[in-house]
Short mmCIF file of C-alpha atoms in Angstrom, two decimals:
data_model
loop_
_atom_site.label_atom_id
_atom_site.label_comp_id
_atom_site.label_asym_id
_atom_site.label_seq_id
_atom_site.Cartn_x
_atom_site.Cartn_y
_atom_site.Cartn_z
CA UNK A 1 -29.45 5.49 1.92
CA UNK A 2 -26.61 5.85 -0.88
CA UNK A 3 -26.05 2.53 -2.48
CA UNK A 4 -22.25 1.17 -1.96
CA UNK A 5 -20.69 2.75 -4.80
CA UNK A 6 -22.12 5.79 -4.27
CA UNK A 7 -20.44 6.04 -0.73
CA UNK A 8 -17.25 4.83 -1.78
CA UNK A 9 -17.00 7.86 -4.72
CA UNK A 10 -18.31 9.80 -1.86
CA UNK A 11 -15.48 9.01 0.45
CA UNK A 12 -12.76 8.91 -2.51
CA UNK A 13 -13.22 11.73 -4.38
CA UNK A 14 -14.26 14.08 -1.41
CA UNK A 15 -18.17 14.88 -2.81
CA UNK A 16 -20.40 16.32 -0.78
CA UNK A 17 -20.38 15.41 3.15
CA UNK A 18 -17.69 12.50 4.07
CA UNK A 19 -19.42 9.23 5.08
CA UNK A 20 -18.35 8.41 8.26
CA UNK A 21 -16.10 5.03 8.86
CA UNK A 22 -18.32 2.40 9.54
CA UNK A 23 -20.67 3.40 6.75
CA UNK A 24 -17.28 3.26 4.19
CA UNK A 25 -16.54 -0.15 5.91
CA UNK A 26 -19.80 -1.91 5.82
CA UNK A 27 -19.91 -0.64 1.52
CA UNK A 28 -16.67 -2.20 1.08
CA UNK A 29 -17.57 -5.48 2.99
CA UNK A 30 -20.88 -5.58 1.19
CA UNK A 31 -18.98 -5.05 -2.24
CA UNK A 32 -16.28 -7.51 -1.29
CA UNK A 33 -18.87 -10.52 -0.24
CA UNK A 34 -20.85 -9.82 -3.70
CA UNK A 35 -17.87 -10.07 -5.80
CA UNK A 36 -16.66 -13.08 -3.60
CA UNK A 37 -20.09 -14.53 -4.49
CA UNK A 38 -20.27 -14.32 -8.39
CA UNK A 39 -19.96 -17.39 -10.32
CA UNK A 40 -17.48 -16.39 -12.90
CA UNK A 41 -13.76 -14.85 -12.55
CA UNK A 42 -12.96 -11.46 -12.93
CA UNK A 43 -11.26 -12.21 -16.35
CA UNK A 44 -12.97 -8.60 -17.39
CA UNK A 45 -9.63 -6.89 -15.41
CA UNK A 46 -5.91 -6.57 -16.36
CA UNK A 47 -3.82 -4.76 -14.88
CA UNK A 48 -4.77 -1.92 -17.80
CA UNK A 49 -7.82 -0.82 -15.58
CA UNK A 50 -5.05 -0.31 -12.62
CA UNK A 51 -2.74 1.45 -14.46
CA UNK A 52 -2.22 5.23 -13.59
CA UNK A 53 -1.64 6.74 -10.11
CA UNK A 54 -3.89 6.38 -6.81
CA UNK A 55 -4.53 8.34 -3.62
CA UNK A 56 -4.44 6.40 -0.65
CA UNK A 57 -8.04 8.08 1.06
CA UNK A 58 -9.13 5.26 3.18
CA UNK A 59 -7.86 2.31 4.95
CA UNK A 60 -8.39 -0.02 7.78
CA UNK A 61 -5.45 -1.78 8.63
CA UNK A 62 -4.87 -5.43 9.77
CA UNK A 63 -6.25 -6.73 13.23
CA UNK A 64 -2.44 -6.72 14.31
CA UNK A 65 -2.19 -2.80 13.52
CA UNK A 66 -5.76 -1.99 14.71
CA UNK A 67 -4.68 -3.51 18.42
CA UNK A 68 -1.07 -1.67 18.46
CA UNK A 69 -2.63 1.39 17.07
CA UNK A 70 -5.71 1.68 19.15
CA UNK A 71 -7.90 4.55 18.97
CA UNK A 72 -4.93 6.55 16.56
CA UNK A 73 -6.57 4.19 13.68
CA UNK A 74 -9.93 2.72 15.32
CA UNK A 75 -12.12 0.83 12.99
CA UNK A 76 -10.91 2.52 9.68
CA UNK A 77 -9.41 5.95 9.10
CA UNK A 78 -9.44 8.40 6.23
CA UNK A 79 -6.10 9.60 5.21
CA UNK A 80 -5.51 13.02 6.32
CA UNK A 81 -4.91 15.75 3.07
CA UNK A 82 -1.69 16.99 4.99
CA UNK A 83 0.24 13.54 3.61
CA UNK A 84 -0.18 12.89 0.38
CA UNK A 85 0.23 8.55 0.09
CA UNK A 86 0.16 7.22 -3.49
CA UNK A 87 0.83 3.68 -5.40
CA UNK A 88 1.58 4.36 -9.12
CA UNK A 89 1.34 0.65 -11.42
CA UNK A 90 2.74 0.71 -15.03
CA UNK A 91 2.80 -2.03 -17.14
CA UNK A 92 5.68 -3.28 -18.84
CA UNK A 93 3.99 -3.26 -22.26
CA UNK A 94 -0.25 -2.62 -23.11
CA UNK A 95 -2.39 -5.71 -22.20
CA UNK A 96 1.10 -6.68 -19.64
CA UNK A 97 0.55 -8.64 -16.51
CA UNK A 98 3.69 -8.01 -15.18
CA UNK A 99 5.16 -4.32 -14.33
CA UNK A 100 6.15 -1.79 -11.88
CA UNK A 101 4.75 -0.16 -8.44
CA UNK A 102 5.89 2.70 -7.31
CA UNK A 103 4.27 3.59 -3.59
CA UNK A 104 5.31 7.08 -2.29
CA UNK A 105 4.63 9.25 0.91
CA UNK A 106 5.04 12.30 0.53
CA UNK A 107 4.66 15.29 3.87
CA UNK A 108 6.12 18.90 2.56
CA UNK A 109 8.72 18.41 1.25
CA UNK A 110 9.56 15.22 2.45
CA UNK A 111 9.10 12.27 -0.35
CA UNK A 112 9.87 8.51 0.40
CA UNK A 113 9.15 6.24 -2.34
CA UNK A 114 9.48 2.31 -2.66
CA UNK A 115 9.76 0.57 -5.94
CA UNK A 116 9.41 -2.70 -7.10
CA UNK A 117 8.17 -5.63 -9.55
CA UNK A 118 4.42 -6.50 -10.23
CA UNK A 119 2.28 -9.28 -11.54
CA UNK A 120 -1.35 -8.99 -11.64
CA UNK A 121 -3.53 -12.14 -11.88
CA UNK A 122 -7.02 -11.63 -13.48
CA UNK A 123 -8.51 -14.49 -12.70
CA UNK A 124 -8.76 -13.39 -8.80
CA UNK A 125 -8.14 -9.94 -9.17
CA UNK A 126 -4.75 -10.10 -7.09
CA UNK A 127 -1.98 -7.53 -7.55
CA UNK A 128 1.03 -9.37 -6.06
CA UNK A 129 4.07 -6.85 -5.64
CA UNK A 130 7.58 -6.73 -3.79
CA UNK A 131 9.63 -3.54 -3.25
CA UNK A 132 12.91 -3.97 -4.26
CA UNK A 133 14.29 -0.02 -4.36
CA UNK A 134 14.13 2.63 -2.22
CA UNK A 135 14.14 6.50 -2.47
CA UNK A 136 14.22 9.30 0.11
CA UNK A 137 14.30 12.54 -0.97
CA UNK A 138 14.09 16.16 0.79
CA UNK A 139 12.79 18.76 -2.02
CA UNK A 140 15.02 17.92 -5.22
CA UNK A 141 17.83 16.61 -2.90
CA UNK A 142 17.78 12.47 -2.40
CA UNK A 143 18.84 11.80 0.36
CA UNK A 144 19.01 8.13 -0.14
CA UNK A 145 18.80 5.77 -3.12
CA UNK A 146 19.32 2.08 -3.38
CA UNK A 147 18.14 -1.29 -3.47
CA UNK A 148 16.43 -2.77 0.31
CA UNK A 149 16.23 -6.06 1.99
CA UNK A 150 13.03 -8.05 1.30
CA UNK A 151 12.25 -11.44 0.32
CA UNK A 152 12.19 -11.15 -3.07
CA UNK A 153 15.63 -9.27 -2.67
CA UNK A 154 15.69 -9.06 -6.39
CA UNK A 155 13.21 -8.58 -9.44
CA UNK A 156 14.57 -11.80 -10.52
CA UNK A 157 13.72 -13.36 -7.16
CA UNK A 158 9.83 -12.19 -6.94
CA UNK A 159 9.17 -14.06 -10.42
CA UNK A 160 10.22 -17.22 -9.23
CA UNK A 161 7.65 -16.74 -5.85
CA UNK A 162 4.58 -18.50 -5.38
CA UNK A 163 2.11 -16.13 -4.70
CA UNK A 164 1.21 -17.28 -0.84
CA UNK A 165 5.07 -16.25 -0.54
CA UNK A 166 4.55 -12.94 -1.62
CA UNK A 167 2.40 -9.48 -0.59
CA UNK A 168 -0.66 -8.73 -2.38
CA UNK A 169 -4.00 -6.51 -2.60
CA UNK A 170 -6.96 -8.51 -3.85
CA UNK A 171 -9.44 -6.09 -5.77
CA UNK A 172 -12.83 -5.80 -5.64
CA UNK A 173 -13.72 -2.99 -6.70
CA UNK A 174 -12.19 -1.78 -10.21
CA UNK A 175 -13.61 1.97 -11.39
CA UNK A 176 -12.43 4.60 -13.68
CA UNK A 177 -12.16 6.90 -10.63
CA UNK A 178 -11.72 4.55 -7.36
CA UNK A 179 -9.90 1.23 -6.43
CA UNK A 180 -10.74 -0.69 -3.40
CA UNK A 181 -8.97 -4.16 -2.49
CA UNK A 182 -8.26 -6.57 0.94
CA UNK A 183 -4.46 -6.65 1.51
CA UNK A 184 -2.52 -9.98 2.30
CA UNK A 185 -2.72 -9.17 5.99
CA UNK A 186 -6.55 -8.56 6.02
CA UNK A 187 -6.49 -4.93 6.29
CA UNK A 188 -9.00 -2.67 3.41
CA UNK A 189 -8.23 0.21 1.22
CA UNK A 190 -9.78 2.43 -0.69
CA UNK A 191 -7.91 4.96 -3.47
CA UNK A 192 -9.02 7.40 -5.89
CA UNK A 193 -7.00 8.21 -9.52
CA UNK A 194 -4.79 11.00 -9.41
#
């Protein structure tokens, strides 16, 4: 049997036969208890090791959206090629904690993208974000661009947060070539670099 990693690259970066779900979910529960386990912080991260852009391949939603979206998502899904679903982090300046997300959808020609500010705390490997913009866009026509609703209806807003008051992905896995984290709402993911 392939060890944990080796079915998560297998799964993200599309090598060889796909691993079905529940052999992707039990490596990322495995690989999220042993890193829950270790005695020491992940102090070895910054948000340098997420910078770049990610393909959304895998995920497994929260409870809530597993019981609305029944068999359509089941225990975990990969993400189909057809719609291309990507988060892009930048820092504001090398060895930054604090920077930008940019999470897109894109489907033909159709693009929506949501913006926003970043932090990223080391210590637990959390990524807390807030969108704050959003584009929609047909081909090179946008359709719509502006600022949305949230709670952090500002960038000015999310920095005065507390992080329980604000979304977040919690890595555990941190690779050249794949991320994999636990969102806010309990759901898993796993992305591979663009």
């Amino acid at each position: 049997m392939l060890d944990e990693i080796s079915v998560l690259q297998q799964a993200a970066l599309d090598v060889g036969e796909l691993p079905n779900s529940s052999q992707v979910i039990s490596a990322l529960l495995k690989l999220e208890k042993e890193t829950k386990t270790k005695e020491t912080g992940n102090e070895d991260y910054s948000l340098t090791n997420l910078a770049g852009t990610w393909n959304l391949r895998f995920i497994t939603g929260t409870k809530k959206t597993r019981k609305r979206a029944g068999v359509i998502l089941g225990s975990g899904k990969y993400i189909p090629r057809l719609i291309k679903i990507q988060i892009m982090y930048q820092a504001r300046e090398p060895e930054s904690a604090k920077g930008k997300v940019v999470n897109s959808v894109g489907l033909g020609f159709l693009q929506l993208s949501l913006t926003g500010p970043i932090e990223f705390i080391s210590k637990k490997s959390i990524l807390a974000f807030d969108f704050t913009n959003l584009k929609f866009s047909v081909g090179n026509l946008v359709l719509y661009q502006g600022q949305i609703k949230s709670k952090a209806s500002t960038e000015a807003d999310f920095w005065q947060q507390k992080l329980k008051d604000r979304a977040f992905f919690k890595y555990f896995v941190i690779e050249d070539s794949l991320i994999a984290a636990r969102g806010k709402g309990g759901g898993l993911a796993l992305w591979t670099r663009e």
